[in-house]
Coordinates of C-alpha atoms in Angstrom, one line a residue:
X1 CA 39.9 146.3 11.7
X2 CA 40.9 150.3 12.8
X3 CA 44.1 150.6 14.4
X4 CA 45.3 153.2 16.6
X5 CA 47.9 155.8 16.3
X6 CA 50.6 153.8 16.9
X7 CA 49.3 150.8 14.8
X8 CA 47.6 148.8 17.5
X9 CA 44.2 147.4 16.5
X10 CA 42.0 149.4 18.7
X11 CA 38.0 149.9 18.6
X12 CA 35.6 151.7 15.7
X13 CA 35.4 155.3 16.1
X14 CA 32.1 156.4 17.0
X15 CA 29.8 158.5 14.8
X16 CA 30.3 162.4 16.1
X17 CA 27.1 163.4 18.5
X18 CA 26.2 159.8 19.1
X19 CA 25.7 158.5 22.4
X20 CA 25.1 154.5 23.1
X21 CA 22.7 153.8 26.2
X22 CA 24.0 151.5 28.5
X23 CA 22.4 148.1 27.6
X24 CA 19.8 146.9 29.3
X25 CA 21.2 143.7 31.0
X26 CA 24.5 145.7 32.4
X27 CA 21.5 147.9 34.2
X28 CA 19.7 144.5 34.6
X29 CA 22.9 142.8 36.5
X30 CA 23.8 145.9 38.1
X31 CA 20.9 145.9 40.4
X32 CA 21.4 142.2 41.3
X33 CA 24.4 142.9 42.3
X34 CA 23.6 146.6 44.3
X35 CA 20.3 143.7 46.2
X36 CA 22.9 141.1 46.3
X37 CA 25.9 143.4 47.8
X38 CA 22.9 144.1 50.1
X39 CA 22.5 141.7 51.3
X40 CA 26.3 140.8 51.9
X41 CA 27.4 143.7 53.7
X42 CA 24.7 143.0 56.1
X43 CA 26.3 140.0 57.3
X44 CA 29.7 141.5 57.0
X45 CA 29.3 144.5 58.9
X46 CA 27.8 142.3 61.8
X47 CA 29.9 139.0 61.5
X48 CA 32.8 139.7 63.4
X49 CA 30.5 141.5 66.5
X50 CA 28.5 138.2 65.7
X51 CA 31.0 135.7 66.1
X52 CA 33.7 137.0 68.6
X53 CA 31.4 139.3 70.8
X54 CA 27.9 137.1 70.5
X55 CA 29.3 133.1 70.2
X56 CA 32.9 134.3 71.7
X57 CA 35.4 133.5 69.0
X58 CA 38.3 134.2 69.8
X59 CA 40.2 137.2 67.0
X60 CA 42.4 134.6 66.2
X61 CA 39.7 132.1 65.2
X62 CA 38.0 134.3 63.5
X63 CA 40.4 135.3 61.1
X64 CA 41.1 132.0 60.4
X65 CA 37.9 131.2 59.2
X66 CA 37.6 134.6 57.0
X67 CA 41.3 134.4 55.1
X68 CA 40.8 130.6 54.7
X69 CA 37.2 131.1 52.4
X70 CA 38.9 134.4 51.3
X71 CA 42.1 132.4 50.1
X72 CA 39.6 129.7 48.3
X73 CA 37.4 132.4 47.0
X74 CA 40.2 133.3 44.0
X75 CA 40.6 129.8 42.9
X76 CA 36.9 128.8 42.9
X77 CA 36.5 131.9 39.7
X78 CA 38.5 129.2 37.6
X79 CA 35.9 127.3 38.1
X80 CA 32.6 129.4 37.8
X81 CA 34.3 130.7 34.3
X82 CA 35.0 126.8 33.3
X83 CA 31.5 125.9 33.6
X84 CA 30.0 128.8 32.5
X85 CA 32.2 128.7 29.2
X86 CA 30.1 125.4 28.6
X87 CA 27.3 126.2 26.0
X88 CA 27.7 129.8 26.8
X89 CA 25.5 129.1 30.2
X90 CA 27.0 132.2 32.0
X91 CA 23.3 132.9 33.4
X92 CA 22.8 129.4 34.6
X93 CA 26.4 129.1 36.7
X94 CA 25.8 133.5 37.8
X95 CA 22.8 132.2 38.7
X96 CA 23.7 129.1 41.0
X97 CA 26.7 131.2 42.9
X98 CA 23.9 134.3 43.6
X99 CA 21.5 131.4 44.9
X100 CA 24.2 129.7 46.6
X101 CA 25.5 132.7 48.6
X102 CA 21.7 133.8 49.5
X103 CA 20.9 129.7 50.8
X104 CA 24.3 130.9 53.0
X105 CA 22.5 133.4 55.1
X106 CA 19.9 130.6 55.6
X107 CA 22.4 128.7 57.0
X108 CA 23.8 130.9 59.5
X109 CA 20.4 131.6 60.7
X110 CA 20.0 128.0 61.4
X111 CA 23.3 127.3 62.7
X112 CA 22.9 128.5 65.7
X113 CA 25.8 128.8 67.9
X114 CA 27.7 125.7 66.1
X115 CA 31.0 126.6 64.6
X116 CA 31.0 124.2 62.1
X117 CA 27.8 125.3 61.1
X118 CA 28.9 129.2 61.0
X119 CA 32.2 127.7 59.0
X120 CA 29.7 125.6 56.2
X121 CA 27.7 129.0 55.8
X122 CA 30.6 130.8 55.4
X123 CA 32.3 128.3 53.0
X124 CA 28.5 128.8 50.6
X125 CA 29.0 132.2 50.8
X126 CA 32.7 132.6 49.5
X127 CA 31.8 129.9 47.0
X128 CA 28.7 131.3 45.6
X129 CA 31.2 134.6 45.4
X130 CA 33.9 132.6 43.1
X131 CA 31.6 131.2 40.9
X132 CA 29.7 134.1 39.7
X133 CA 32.3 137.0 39.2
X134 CA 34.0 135.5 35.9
X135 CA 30.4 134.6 34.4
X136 CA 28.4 137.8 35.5
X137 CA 31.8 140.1 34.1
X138 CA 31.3 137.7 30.8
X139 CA 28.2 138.5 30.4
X140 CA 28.7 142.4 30.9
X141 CA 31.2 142.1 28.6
X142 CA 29.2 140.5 25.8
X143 CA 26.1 143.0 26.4
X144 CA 27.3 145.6 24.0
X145 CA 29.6 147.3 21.9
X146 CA 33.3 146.8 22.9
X147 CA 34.0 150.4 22.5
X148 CA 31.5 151.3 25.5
X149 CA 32.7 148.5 27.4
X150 CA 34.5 150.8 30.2
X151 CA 31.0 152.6 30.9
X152 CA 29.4 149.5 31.1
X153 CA 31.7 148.2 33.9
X154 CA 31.6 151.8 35.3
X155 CA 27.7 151.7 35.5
X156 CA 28.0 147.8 36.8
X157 CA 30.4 148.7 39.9
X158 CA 28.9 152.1 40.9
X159 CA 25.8 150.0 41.4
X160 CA 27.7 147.2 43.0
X161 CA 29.0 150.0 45.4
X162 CA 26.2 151.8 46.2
X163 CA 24.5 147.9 47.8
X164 CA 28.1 147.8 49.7
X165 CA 27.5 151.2 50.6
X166 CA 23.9 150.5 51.8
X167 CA 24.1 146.8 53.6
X168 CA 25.9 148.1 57.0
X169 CA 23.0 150.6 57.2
X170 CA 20.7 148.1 56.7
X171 CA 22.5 146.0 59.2
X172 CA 22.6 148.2 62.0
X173 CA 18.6 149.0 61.5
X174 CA 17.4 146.1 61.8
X175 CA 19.4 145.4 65.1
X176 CA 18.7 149.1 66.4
X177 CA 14.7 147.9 65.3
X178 CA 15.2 144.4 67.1
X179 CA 17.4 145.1 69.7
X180 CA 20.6 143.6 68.5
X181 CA 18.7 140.6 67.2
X182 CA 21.6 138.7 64.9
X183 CA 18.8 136.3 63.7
X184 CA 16.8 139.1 62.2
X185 CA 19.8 140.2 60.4
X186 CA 20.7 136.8 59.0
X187 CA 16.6 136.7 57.9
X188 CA 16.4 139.8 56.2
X189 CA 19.9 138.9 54.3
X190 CA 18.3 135.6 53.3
X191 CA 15.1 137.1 51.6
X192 CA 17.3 140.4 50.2
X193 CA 19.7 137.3 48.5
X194 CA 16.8 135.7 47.1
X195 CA 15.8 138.8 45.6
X196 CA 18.4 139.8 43.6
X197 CA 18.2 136.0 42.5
X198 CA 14.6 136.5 41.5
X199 CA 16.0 139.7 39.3
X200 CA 18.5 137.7 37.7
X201 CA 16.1 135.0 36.0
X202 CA 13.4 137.8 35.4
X203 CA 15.2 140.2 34.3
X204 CA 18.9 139.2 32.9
X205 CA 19.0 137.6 29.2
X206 CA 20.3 134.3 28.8
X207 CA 22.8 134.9 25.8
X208 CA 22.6 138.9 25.8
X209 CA 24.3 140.9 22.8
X210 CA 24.4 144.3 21.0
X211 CA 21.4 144.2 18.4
X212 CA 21.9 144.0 15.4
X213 CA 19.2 144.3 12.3
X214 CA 18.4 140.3 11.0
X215 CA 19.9 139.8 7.2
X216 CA 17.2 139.8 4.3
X217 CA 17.9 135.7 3.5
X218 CA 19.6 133.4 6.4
X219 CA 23.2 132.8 5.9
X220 CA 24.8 129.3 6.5
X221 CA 26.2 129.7 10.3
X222 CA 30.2 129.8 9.8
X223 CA 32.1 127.2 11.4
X224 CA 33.1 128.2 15.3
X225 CA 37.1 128.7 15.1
X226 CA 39.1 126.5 17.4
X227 CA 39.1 127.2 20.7
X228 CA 42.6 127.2 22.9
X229 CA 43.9 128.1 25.6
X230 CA 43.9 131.6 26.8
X231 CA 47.3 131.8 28.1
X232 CA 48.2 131.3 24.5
X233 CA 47.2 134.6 24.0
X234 CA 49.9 136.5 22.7
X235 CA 47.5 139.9 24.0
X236 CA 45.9 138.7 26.5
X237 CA 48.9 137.1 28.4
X238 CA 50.4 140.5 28.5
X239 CA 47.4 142.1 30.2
X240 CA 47.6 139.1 33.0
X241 CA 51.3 139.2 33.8
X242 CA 50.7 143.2 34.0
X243 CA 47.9 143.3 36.4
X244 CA 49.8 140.5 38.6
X245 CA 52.7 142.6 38.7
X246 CA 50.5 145.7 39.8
X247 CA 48.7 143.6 41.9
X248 CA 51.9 141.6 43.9
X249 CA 52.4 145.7 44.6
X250 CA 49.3 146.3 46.0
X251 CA 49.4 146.1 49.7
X252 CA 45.7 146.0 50.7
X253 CA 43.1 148.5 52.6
X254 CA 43.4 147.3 55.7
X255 CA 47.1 148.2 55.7
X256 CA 46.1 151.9 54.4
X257 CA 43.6 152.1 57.2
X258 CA 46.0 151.4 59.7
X259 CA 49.0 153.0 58.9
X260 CA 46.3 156.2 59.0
X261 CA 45.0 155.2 62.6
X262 CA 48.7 154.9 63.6
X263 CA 50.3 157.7 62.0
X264 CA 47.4 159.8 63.5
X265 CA 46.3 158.3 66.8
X266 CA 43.0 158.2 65.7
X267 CA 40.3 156.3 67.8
X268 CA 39.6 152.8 66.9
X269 CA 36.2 153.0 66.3
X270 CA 36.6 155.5 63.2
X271 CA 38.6 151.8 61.4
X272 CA 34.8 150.5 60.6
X273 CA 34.3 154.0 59.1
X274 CA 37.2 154.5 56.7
X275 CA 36.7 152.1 54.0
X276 CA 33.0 153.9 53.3
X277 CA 35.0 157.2 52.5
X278 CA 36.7 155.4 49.8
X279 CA 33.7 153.7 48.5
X280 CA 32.0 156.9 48.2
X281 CA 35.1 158.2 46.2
X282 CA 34.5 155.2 44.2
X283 CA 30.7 155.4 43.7
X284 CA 30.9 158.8 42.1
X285 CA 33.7 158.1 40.2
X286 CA 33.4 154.5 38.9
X287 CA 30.9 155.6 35.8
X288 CA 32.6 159.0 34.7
X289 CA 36.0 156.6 34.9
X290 CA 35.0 154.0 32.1
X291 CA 34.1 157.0 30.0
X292 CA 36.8 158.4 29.5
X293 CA 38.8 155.1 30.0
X294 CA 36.8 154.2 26.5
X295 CA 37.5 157.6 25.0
X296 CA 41.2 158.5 26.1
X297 CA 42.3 154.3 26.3
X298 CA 41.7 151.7 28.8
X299 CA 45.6 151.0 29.2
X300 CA 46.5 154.9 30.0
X301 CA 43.3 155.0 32.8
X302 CA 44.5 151.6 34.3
X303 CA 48.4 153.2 34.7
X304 CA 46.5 156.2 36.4
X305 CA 44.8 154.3 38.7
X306 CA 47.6 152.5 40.3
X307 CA 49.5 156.3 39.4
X308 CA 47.0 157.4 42.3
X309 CA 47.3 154.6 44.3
X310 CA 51.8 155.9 44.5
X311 CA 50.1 158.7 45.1
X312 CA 48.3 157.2 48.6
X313 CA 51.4 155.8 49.7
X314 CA 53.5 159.4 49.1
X315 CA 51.1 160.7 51.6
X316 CA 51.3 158.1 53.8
X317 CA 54.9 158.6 53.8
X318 CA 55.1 162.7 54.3
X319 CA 54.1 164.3 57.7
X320 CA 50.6 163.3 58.3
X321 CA 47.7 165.9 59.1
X322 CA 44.1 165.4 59.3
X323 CA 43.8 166.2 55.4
X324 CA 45.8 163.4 54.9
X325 CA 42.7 160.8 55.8
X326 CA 40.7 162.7 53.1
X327 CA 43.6 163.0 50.6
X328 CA 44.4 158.9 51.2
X329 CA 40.3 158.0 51.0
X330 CA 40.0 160.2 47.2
X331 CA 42.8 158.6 46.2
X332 CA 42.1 154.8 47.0
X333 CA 38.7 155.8 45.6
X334 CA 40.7 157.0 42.3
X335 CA 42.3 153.6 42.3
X336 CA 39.7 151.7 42.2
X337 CA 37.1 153.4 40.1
X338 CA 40.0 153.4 37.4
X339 CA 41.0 150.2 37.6
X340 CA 38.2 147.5 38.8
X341 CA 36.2 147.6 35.7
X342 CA 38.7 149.0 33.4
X343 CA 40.7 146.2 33.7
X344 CA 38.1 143.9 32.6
X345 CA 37.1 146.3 29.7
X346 CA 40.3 146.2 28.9
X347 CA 40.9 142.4 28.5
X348 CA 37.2 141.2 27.3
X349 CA 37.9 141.9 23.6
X350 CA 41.5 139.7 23.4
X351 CA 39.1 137.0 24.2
X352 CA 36.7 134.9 22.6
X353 CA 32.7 134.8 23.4
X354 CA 32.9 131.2 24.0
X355 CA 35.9 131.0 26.0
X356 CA 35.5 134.9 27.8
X357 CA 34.5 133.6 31.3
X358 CA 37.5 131.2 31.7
X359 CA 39.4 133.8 30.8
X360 CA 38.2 136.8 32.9
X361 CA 38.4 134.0 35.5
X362 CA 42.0 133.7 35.0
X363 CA 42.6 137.2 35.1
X364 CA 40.9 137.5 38.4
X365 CA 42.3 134.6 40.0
X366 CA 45.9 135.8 39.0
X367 CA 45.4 139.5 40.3
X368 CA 43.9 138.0 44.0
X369 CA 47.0 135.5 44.2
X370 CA 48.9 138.5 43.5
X371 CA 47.3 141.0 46.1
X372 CA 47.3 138.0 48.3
X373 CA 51.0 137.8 48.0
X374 CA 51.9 141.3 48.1
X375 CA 49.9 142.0 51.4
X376 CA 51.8 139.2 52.9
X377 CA 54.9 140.8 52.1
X378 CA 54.1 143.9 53.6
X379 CA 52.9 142.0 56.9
X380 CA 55.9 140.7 57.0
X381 CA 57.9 143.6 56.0
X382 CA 56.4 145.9 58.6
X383 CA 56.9 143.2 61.2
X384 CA 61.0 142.9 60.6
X385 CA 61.3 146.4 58.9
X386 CA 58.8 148.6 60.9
X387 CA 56.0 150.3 59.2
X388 CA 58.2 153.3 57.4
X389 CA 60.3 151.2 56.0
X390 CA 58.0 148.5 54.3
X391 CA 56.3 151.5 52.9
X392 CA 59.3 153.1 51.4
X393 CA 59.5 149.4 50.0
X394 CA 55.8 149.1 48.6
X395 CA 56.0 152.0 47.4
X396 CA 59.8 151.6 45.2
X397 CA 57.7 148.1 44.4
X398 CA 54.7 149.8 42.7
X399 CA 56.7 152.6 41.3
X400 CA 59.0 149.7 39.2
X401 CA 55.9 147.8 38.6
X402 CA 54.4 150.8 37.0
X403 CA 57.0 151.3 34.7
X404 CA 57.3 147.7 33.9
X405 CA 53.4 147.5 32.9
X406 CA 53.5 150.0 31.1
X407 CA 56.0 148.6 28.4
X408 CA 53.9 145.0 28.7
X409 CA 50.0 146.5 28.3
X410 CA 48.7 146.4 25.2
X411 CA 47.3 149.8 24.2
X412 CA 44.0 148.1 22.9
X413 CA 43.2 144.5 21.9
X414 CA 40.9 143.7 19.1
X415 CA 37.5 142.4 19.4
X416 CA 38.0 138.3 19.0
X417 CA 34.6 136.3 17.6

C-alpha cells in the first residue's frame, strides 16, 4: 500500500514518461452513451413544444409529469446498482435500462395523443435512466487502473456531453426536414436508442479489467472476503455525507438561468440557449479535469469545483453586465467538469468490485435527494425572501458546506478487492 504525504493510503506512483491509454471499454461505453444522449435530448428539446403546444398540456401538467419521473429517477439507481452487484452482471442490468429507455421513444410514437400513454413512456425512460447510471459508472470504474480513474470519467462525460450537445440539433432537423413532424422525431430517437444498445452488446466487455500477464502455474482462487454494507464504510461514508452536504447547497441550473434572464432582462427565448454554453465549458474541460484531478488529488479538484460554483453565485450577486452570462456559463461548466466524474473516481476505490454498483448507486441517489432538497429550498426561499436574498443564503450555505467537506473528504481511499 503507498500512502500520501500526510499518511493517507493513496494510489501507486506512476513510472516517469509513461502514459496509460484510456481503456477500451470506457471509449466503448462512452460512445453508447454520446448515441444514447442522442437520442435523449432529441425528445427533450422537443417534449415540452410537444406536449403543451402540440397535445395542449397545460405548464402545470407538464411539470408534474417531468419532476414526478425526475423525483423516482434517484431512487430507481438503488436498484439498477442492487441487481447489477448480483454476479457482477453490470452489462446485463446497463444493458436492460439503455434498451428500456430506447423501447420509451417507441412508446411515445405510438401513444398518440393519450396522456397516459405520453406518462408510461415517460415513466420507461426515467427508469431505463436509474437503472443504468450505477452499473455503467461500475463498470468504468473497474476498466482500468485506479490511478487513471479521473481520466477515464473525464473521457466518459465529455462524450456523454458532446450526444447532449448534439440531440437538440438533431431534433430541430428532422422537424425543419419534416415540417415539424413530432412522429419523425420520436422515430429517429427510437432507432438512435437501439443503436447505442447494439454498441453496448458488441462492443462493451462483460466483466472488463486492467490486463494483467496470466501466472506461469494457476493459483488456487482466494476465498472472496465478506461482503457488507457500504454505509459501513468508515471511507466511503465520509465521501457520501460530503457530497450530500455540497449537494443540499446546490441550487440547480434552472435557478442560475433565471436569475441571469432577470437580473439582465434578457429575452426568453435565449433560456433554451444557456444551458449549451455551459455544456460546452464542460465538453472541453471534462477530460483535461480528471487529469489533473488524478495527478494533483481527486479531493482538492472536487473542493474546486464547487469553489467555482461560489464563484457563479458571487457574480450573480455583484452588478450584472453582459460578461456576466459568459463569466456564470465558464464557471457552471468548471463545476461540473470537476466534479461529475471526479466524484465517482474519487469514491470507486473505497469500494469493493462485487459490491461497487450498489455503492456508486448510493452515492448518486444521496447527492439527487440532496440537490433535490436544496433547489426546493431556494424556491421557497426566493418566494418569501425575494431572489437577493435567497442567494446571499445559498451562497453563506455552500461557502459553510465547503469548509465542512473539506475536513470530512478523504484525501484518497485505497483500492478495496
Amino acid at each position: 500500500m503507498y500512502l500520501a504525504a500526510n499518511g493517507r493510503p493513496d494510489a501507486p506512483p506512476r513510472p516517469p514518461g509513461v502514459r496509460r491509454r484510456v481503456p477500451a471499454a470506457v471509449l466503448a461505453l462512452g460512445a453508447v452513451s454520446l448515441v444514447t444522449d442522442i437520442s435523449s435530448e432529441m425528445v427533450t428539446a422537443v417534449l415540452p413544444l410537444y406536449l403543451v403546444l402540440g397535445l395542449g398540456l397545460t405548464p402545470l401538467q407538464f411539470g408534474f409529469l417531468d419532476g414526478m419521473f425526475n423525483g423516482a429517477t434517484a431512487l430507481v439507481r438503488l436498484l439498477g446498482g442492487r441487481l447489477a452487484d448480483r454476479r457482477g452482471h453490470h452489462k446485463r442490468v446497463a444493458g436492460a435500462g439503455y434498451l428500456l429507455s430506447a423501447l420509451s421513444r417507441l412508446g411515445l410514437l405510438l401513444a398518440g395523443g393519450a396522456t397516459g400513454g405520453i406518462a408510461a413512456a415517460l415513466a420507461a425512460d426515467r427508469l431505463g435512466k436509474g437503472i443504468r447510471t450505477a452499473p455503467r459508472d461500475a463498470l468504468i470504474s473497474l476498466s482500468g487502473p485506479p490511478e487513471s480513474l479521473g481520466r477515464s470519467f473525464g473521457v466518459h462525460r465529455a462524450m456523454d456531453t458532446t450526444g447532449a450537445l448534439l440531440g437538440p440539433l438533431a431534433a430541430f432537423a428532422v422537424l425543419w426536414a419534416t415540417a415539424d413532424a413530432y412522429d419523425a422525431v420520436f422515430a429517429v430517437s427510437f432507432c438512435t436508442g437501439l443503436l447505442g444498445v447494439l454498441l453496448l452488446v458488441v462492443y462493451v466487455p462483460a466483466a472488463p479489467g486492467p490486463a494483467t500477464p496470466a501466472p506461469a502455474t494457476p493459483a488456487p482462487a482466494p476465498a472472496p472476503p465478506p461482503r457488507r454494507p457500504v454505509l459501513r464504510d468508515p471511507v466511503f461514508r465520509r465521501v457520501l455525507y460530503a457530497s450530500a452536504l455540497l449537494g443540499a447547497t446546490t441550487i440547480g441550473d434552472a435557478f442560475l438561468y433565471l436569475l441571469l434572464l432577470r437580473g439582465l432582462d434578457l429575452p426568453p427565448a435565449l433560456f433554451t440557449l444557456l444551458p449549451l454554453g455551459a455544456a460546452a465549458v464542460y465538453l472541453l474541460l471534462a477530460v483535461p479535469a480528471g487529469r489533473i484531478a488524478d495527478r494533483t488529488g481527486r479531493r482538492t479538484a472536487f473542493l474546486l469545483g464547487h469553489c467555482a460554483l461560489l464563484g457563479a453565485y458571487a457574480l450573480l450577486l455583484a452588478p450584472l453586465c453582459a460578461p456576466t452570462v459568459v463569466g456564470v456559463l465558464a464557471l457552471l461548466g468548471i463545476f461540473y467538469a470537476a466534479t461529475d466524474g471526479v466524484l465517482m473516481a474519487l469514491a470507486a476505490p473505497a469500494l469493493p468490485a462485487a459490491g461497487r454498483a450498489g455503492g456508486l448507486a448510493v452515492l448518486q441517489t444521496g447527492q439527487a435527494l440532496a440537490r433535490l432538497l436544496g433547489a426546493a429550498g431556494f424556491g421557497a426561499a426566493w418566494t418569501l425572501w425575494g431572489q437577493r436574498p435567497a442567494l446571499w443564503a445559498a451562497a453563506l450555505a455552500l461557502a459553510g458546506a465547503l469548509a465542512a467537506a473539506s475536513r470530512i473528504l478523504p484525501a484518497a481511499p485505497q483500492e478495496v478487492p
